Short mmCIF file of C-alpha atoms in Angstrom, two decimals:
data_model
loop_
_atom_site.label_atom_id
_atom_site.label_comp_id
_atom_site.label_asym_id
_atom_site.label_seq_id
_atom_site.Cartn_x
_atom_site.Cartn_y
_atom_site.Cartn_z
CA MET A 288 99.32 107.88 128.96
CA ARG A 289 98.05 105.41 126.30
CA ASN A 290 97.01 106.49 122.96
CA VAL A 291 93.27 106.76 123.32
CA GLY A 292 92.20 108.82 120.20
CA THR A 293 93.49 109.79 116.81
CA ASP A 294 97.06 110.31 115.65
CA ARG A 295 96.17 112.54 112.78
CA LYS A 296 98.50 113.51 109.92
CA ASP A 297 97.70 115.45 106.69
CA ILE A 298 98.69 114.18 103.28
CA SER A 299 101.69 116.47 103.12
CA GLY A 300 103.05 114.60 106.16
CA ARG A 301 102.54 117.37 108.66
CA ARG A 302 101.20 116.03 112.11
CA ALA A 303 98.22 117.59 113.52
CA ALA A 304 97.23 117.95 117.10
CA PRO A 305 95.90 114.58 118.47
CA ALA A 306 92.19 114.34 119.34
CA ALA A 307 90.24 111.44 121.01
CA VAL A 308 87.94 110.33 118.28
CA PHE A 309 85.80 107.14 118.72
CA VAL A 310 83.34 105.13 116.67
CA LEU A 311 81.71 102.67 118.95
CA MET A 312 79.13 101.20 116.69
CA LEU A 313 79.22 97.35 116.72
CA LEU A 314 78.60 95.47 113.45
CA TRP A 315 77.70 91.85 113.87
CA ALA A 316 74.90 89.49 113.24
CA LEU A 317 72.34 89.30 116.14
CA PRO A 318 71.41 86.01 117.78
CA ALA A 319 68.22 84.40 116.58
CA CYS A 320 66.52 84.98 119.96
CA ALA A 321 66.60 88.83 119.61
CA GLN A 322 63.14 90.37 119.96
CA ASP A 323 61.34 91.72 117.00
CA TYR A 324 60.43 95.36 116.78
CA ARG A 325 58.68 95.34 113.39
CA ALA A 326 55.10 95.07 114.99
CA ALA A 327 52.06 97.18 114.58
CA ASP A 328 51.50 100.91 115.11
CA GLY A 329 50.17 102.26 118.43
CA ILE A 330 52.64 104.99 119.45
CA GLU A 331 50.92 108.30 120.38
CA SER A 332 52.09 111.57 118.80
CA PHE A 333 54.96 113.22 120.62
CA SER A 334 54.12 116.77 119.46
CA GLY A 335 53.58 117.59 123.06
CA LEU A 336 57.29 118.16 123.71
CA GLU A 337 57.80 121.92 123.75
CA GLY A 338 60.88 123.51 122.24
CA GLU A 339 62.14 125.29 119.16
CA LEU A 340 62.22 122.60 116.47
CA LEU A 341 64.92 123.04 113.85
CA ALA A 342 64.91 119.66 111.99
CA GLU A 343 63.01 116.41 111.87
CA VAL A 344 63.84 113.27 110.04
CA PRO A 345 62.30 109.79 110.13
CA ILE A 346 64.17 106.83 111.80
CA GLU A 347 64.33 103.54 109.77
CA VAL A 348 64.72 100.42 111.92
CA ASP A 349 66.56 97.69 110.12
CA GLY A 350 66.98 94.72 112.36
CA LYS A 351 68.22 96.60 115.47
CA TRP A 352 70.04 99.35 113.62
CA LEU A 353 68.71 102.97 113.91
CA LEU A 354 69.16 104.69 110.56
CA VAL A 355 68.43 108.12 109.38
CA PRO A 356 68.32 109.65 105.84
CA VAL A 357 71.21 111.80 104.92
CA GLU A 358 71.06 113.78 101.57
CA ALA A 359 73.81 114.64 99.17
CA ARG A 360 73.46 115.87 95.48
CA GLY A 361 69.79 114.98 95.39
CA ARG A 362 70.22 111.44 96.58
CA THR A 363 69.33 109.98 99.97
CA TYR A 364 71.57 107.68 101.84
CA ARG A 365 71.29 105.47 105.01
CA PHE A 366 73.41 106.51 107.95
CA ILE A 367 73.69 104.89 111.30
CA LEU A 368 72.53 107.16 114.12
CA ASP A 369 75.47 106.70 116.56
CA THR A 370 75.62 108.60 119.83
CA GLY A 371 78.74 106.53 120.52
CA ALA A 372 80.71 108.13 117.67
CA THR A 373 82.49 111.47 118.31
CA THR A 374 82.85 112.28 114.52
CA GLY A 375 80.67 111.23 111.57
CA ALA A 376 82.01 108.86 108.90
CA ILE A 377 81.15 107.81 105.39
CA SER A 378 81.65 104.58 103.39
CA ARG A 379 84.57 104.28 100.95
CA SER A 380 82.11 103.75 98.21
CA LEU A 381 80.19 106.81 98.98
CA ALA A 382 83.31 108.98 99.24
CA ARG A 383 84.38 107.74 95.80
CA GLN A 384 80.88 108.39 94.44
CA LEU A 385 80.98 111.95 95.74
CA GLY A 386 84.31 112.50 94.48
CA LEU A 387 85.88 113.33 97.87
CA LYS A 388 89.73 113.48 98.09
CA THR A 389 91.75 112.36 101.02
CA VAL A 390 93.22 115.27 102.88
CA ALA A 391 94.59 113.52 105.93
CA GLU A 392 94.74 110.20 107.70
CA ALA A 393 93.87 109.42 111.35
CA LYS A 394 94.06 106.55 113.80
CA LEU A 395 90.49 105.79 114.89
CA SER A 396 89.56 103.99 118.13
CA GLY A 397 86.62 101.59 117.61
CA ALA A 398 85.00 98.86 119.67
CA SER A 399 87.48 96.21 118.70
CA GLY A 400 90.58 98.23 118.62
CA GLN A 401 92.21 100.88 116.38
CA ALA A 402 92.58 101.39 112.65
CA ARG A 403 94.25 104.13 110.50
CA VAL A 404 91.62 105.64 108.03
CA PRO A 405 91.47 108.39 105.45
CA VAL A 406 89.92 111.73 106.29
CA VAL A 407 87.97 113.82 103.69
CA THR A 408 86.12 117.13 103.82
CA THR A 409 82.73 117.89 102.60
CA LYS A 410 79.87 120.45 103.22
CA MET A 411 77.23 118.65 101.00
CA LEU A 412 75.83 116.16 103.53
CA ARG A 413 72.54 117.16 105.15
CA LEU A 414 70.36 115.62 107.80
CA GLY A 415 67.02 117.25 107.13
CA ASP A 416 67.59 120.99 107.55
CA ALA A 417 70.82 120.54 109.41
CA ARG A 418 74.31 120.07 107.82
CA ALA A 419 75.53 116.66 108.79
CA GLY A 420 78.32 117.50 111.34
CA SER A 421 81.75 118.83 110.80
CA TRP A 422 83.32 119.22 107.40
CA GLU A 423 85.78 116.50 108.16
CA LYS A 424 84.52 112.88 107.91
CA TYR A 425 86.36 109.67 108.39
CA VAL A 426 86.20 107.12 105.72
CA LEU A 427 85.53 103.53 106.56
CA ASP A 428 85.78 100.44 104.46
CA ASP A 429 82.51 99.17 103.18
CA GLU A 430 83.06 95.92 105.09
CA VAL A 431 83.24 97.86 108.42
CA LEU A 432 79.78 99.45 107.52
CA ALA A 433 78.17 96.10 107.11
CA ASP A 434 76.84 93.59 109.59
CA GLY A 435 76.88 89.76 109.55
CA ASP A 436 73.41 89.75 107.87
CA ASP A 437 74.61 91.53 104.74
CA ARG A 438 73.12 94.81 105.70
CA ARG A 439 75.19 97.75 104.36
CA PHE A 440 75.18 101.24 105.44
CA ASP A 441 76.54 104.53 103.85
CA GLY A 442 77.88 106.29 106.87
CA ILE A 443 77.48 107.41 110.51
CA ILE A 444 76.01 110.43 112.04
CA GLY A 445 77.86 111.20 115.33
CA SER A 446 77.97 113.74 118.10
CA ASP A 447 79.85 116.24 115.95
CA LEU A 448 76.45 117.02 114.66
CA LEU A 449 74.14 116.01 117.60
CA LYS A 450 76.01 118.05 120.24
CA TYR A 451 74.77 121.35 118.69
CA TYR A 452 71.10 120.45 119.41
CA ASP A 453 68.79 119.14 122.13
CA VAL A 454 68.13 115.76 120.48
CA LEU A 455 64.96 113.76 120.75
CA ILE A 456 65.42 110.09 119.64
CA HIS A 457 61.98 108.69 119.54
CA ALA A 458 62.70 105.32 118.02
CA PRO A 459 59.36 103.86 119.06
CA ALA A 460 57.70 106.51 116.84
CA ARG A 461 60.48 106.22 114.17
CA ALA A 462 61.46 109.90 114.43
CA LEU A 463 64.49 112.00 115.27
CA ARG A 464 64.01 115.65 116.29
CA LEU A 465 66.61 118.41 116.62
CA TYR A 466 65.77 121.37 118.91
CA LYS A 467 67.50 124.47 119.57
CA ARG A 468 69.71 123.96 122.59
CA GLY A 469 68.15 125.03 125.86
CA THR A 470 64.60 125.24 124.57
CA THR A 471 63.30 121.96 125.74
CA ASP A 472 63.49 122.60 129.52
CA GLU A 473 59.68 122.34 130.02
CA ASP A 474 58.04 119.20 131.54
CA SER A 475 56.21 118.06 128.49
CA GLY A 476 56.12 115.42 125.78
CA PRO A 477 56.96 111.63 126.03
CA VAL A 478 59.95 112.06 128.23
CA VAL A 479 60.38 113.08 132.00
CA GLY A 480 60.79 116.62 133.00
CA PRO A 481 64.17 118.29 134.14
CA ASP A 482 63.47 117.11 137.75
CA ASP A 483 63.73 113.57 136.86
CA ALA A 484 66.61 113.94 134.30
CA LEU A 485 69.88 111.89 134.67
CA PRO A 486 73.03 113.91 134.65
CA PHE A 487 75.69 112.80 132.22
CA GLU A 488 79.41 113.19 131.95
CA ARG A 489 81.05 113.83 128.54
CA VAL A 490 84.13 111.76 128.06
CA ARG A 491 86.55 111.56 125.17
CA ARG A 492 85.15 114.59 123.11
CA GLY A 493 81.43 113.75 123.30
CA ILE A 494 80.90 110.27 124.52
CA ILE A 495 77.99 110.14 127.00
CA ARG A 496 78.47 108.33 130.27
CA PHE A 497 75.90 108.10 133.09
CA GLU A 498 74.71 105.56 135.69
CA VAL A 499 72.14 102.79 135.25
CA THR A 500 71.34 99.72 137.33
CA VAL A 501 71.48 96.13 136.18
CA ASN A 502 69.77 93.56 138.41
CA GLY A 503 69.81 96.29 141.21
CA SER A 504 73.55 97.10 140.96
CA ALA A 505 75.05 100.40 139.76
CA VAL A 506 76.87 100.14 136.37
CA ASP A 507 78.40 102.88 134.31
CA ALA A 508 76.66 103.20 131.02
CA VAL A 509 77.80 104.67 127.67
CA LEU A 510 74.96 105.75 125.50
CA ASP A 511 75.52 104.12 122.24
CA SER A 512 72.66 104.15 119.70
CA GLY A 513 75.06 102.58 117.28
CA SER A 514 75.22 99.35 119.17
CA PRO A 515 72.50 96.87 118.38
CA ALA A 516 72.86 95.16 121.62
CA LEU A 517 73.02 95.77 125.42
CA LEU A 518 76.62 94.82 125.98
CA LEU A 519 78.27 94.39 129.28
CA ASN A 520 81.91 94.12 130.15
CA PRO A 521 82.90 90.92 132.21
CA ILE A 522 83.20 92.95 135.35
CA ALA A 523 79.62 94.16 135.17
CA ALA A 524 78.46 90.63 134.31
CA ALA A 525 80.10 89.25 137.37
CA GLU A 526 79.07 92.01 139.76
CA THR A 527 75.41 92.06 138.66
CA GLY A 528 74.89 88.30 138.38
CA VAL A 529 73.52 88.19 134.89
CA THR A 530 73.17 84.75 133.33
CA VAL A 531 75.91 84.13 130.77
CA THR A 532 76.15 81.46 128.15
CA GLU A 533 79.00 78.91 128.54
CA GLU A 534 80.12 79.13 124.89
CA PRO A 535 80.71 82.41 122.96
CA VAL A 536 77.95 83.35 120.43
CA SER A 537 80.63 85.20 118.30
CA GLU A 538 84.40 85.76 118.15
CA GLN A 539 84.59 88.13 115.13
CA ALA A 540 85.88 91.65 115.21
CA ARG A 541 83.25 94.38 115.66
CA GLY A 542 83.24 97.69 113.97
CA VAL A 543 86.51 99.70 113.73
CA GLY A 544 89.46 97.54 114.72
CA SER A 545 90.51 94.05 113.91
CA LYS A 546 90.76 92.42 117.30
CA GLU A 547 88.54 89.29 117.66
CA VAL A 548 86.71 89.42 120.93
CA PRO A 549 84.76 86.47 122.30
CA THR A 550 81.20 87.52 122.94
CA TYR A 551 78.75 85.56 125.18
CA GLY A 552 75.00 85.81 125.21
CA ALA A 553 73.43 87.06 128.42
CA ARG A 554 70.19 87.39 130.26
CA ILE A 555 69.46 90.47 132.20
CA ALA A 556 66.68 90.14 134.77
CA SER A 557 66.25 93.87 135.21
CA LEU A 558 67.74 97.08 133.70
CA GLY A 559 66.85 100.45 135.42
CA VAL A 560 67.32 103.65 133.52
CA GLY A 561 65.92 106.82 135.22
CA ARG A 562 62.18 105.97 136.19
CA VAL A 563 62.02 103.09 133.72
CA SER A 564 62.91 99.48 134.50
CA LEU A 565 62.76 96.68 131.87
CA GLU A 566 62.89 92.94 132.69
CA ASN A 567 64.06 89.85 131.09
CA LEU A 568 66.25 91.29 128.37
CA ASN A 569 68.63 89.73 126.04
CA GLY A 570 72.24 91.11 126.36
CA GLU A 571 75.77 90.15 125.50
CA VAL A 572 79.12 90.10 127.38
CA ALA A 573 82.43 90.99 125.88
CA ASP A 574 85.76 92.42 126.99
CA LEU A 575 85.87 95.07 124.26
CA PRO A 576 89.06 97.17 124.00
CA ILE A 577 86.96 100.42 123.94
CA PHE A 578 86.01 100.02 127.60
CA GLY A 579 89.67 100.53 128.51
CA ARG A 580 90.22 103.51 126.33
CA LEU A 581 87.17 105.16 127.78
CA GLY A 582 88.62 104.74 131.35
CA LEU A 583 85.99 102.03 132.16
CA GLY A 584 88.21 98.90 131.96
CA ASP A 585 88.47 98.40 135.66
CA ARG A 586 84.86 99.01 136.67
CA ALA A 587 81.31 97.57 135.82
CA ALA A 588 80.33 99.19 132.54
CA MET A 589 77.96 98.66 129.61
CA LEU A 590 77.02 100.02 126.26
CA LEU A 591 73.29 100.98 126.37
CA GLY A 592 72.34 100.22 122.78
CA SER A 593 69.35 100.36 120.49
CA PRO A 594 67.31 97.55 122.15
CA PHE A 595 66.65 100.02 125.06
CA LEU A 596 65.98 102.96 122.87
CA LEU A 597 63.55 101.05 120.69
CA ARG A 598 61.34 100.86 123.82
CA CYS A 599 62.00 104.17 125.43
CA PRO A 600 62.27 107.80 123.78
CA LEU A 601 65.09 109.81 124.97
CA LEU A 602 65.86 113.63 124.92
CA ILE A 603 69.54 114.49 125.10
CA SER A 604 69.93 118.05 126.42
CA TRP A 605 73.44 119.00 125.54
CA SER A 606 73.05 122.45 127.19
CA ALA A 607 72.08 120.98 130.60
CA ARG A 608 74.11 117.74 130.25
CA GLU A 609 71.07 115.90 131.13
CA LEU A 610 69.29 112.79 129.66
CA ARG A 611 65.54 112.67 130.02
CA PHE A 612 64.28 109.14 129.22
CA CYS A 613 60.62 108.15 128.67
CA ARG A 614 57.90 108.36 131.29
CA GLN A 615 56.90 104.86 130.45
CA ALA A 616 58.46 102.25 128.19
CA VAL A 617 56.60 100.46 125.36
CA GLY A 618 56.56 96.86 124.68
CA PRO A 619 58.23 95.46 121.59
CA GLU A 620 54.89 94.72 119.96
CA ASP A 621 53.88 98.41 120.23
CA ALA A 622 56.51 99.87 118.07
CA ALA A 623 55.63 101.78 114.87
CA PRO A 624 55.73 100.00 111.62
CA GLU A 625 58.79 99.94 109.30
CA SER A 626 59.25 102.97 107.13
CA PRO A 627 62.32 102.35 104.97
CA ILE A 628 64.30 105.25 103.95
CA ARG A 629 64.07 105.84 100.14
#
């Protein structure tokens, strides 16, 4: 069996039990043709979703990045909301600023390969009224938490936090809500009811896999809010007949890992997710190593990133292992205005 997760070791040299840990967020400059989601308000209230609400924070949209405010010692930091990360992470600068000491190191699997990173422990990070995931956090170089347009981020919120809640990601309304698990099973709010939910499978300690259609053909999708693109592997591109550019739009390494992977622009005629179908979308095609590590290297697969979530609210029901997407998608021009995290 290939090494698909962490090879973790504490600083005394004792090796800990291996665990599959992934950070799928992809960091790179977006093509100039990417659609703009900064337009005027017009999103209706989503207060109709019934459930026991435990925490609520704003979502900032910076380019295509979905960011949430994480607090520590009276200051607010910008973290990427990443459903494709099994464990949260912080930047090396923030770890130094908070005085966190390395207690272990781990081999982390990312979109472009693997890297050995420090591990720290902290209880001080908070996302609204919720502690920001497990006490262990992986420390990433500042350059990894930056994209090609000089945006820099302070860390990642992953499924080590999100899995304890039913999670409403309402990017069009710029809001993240965390509900008590199992209390959102009523047919209400901006998402479809349980009867129209999509079942999902948890792979590799919390990565969400489910089925979508691309140009009418079934494709395995990984829910990855930390990806600023709709990214298909070459098998999916070939089987679905998407239009692909002849020349790569990028060949740089992406996120965790150092492997340079040629990435091609793509045009997706239709993308079907649950009851919603979007047409004429910009996408990308790349043979990222992470597809193989998730067991998807030999089949049509894609990362469903923020461009879809910016047009369609989503409720992740961890208790029922279901995804409840929006009843109706919004257009790019209907997104709520920017609300930068302060």
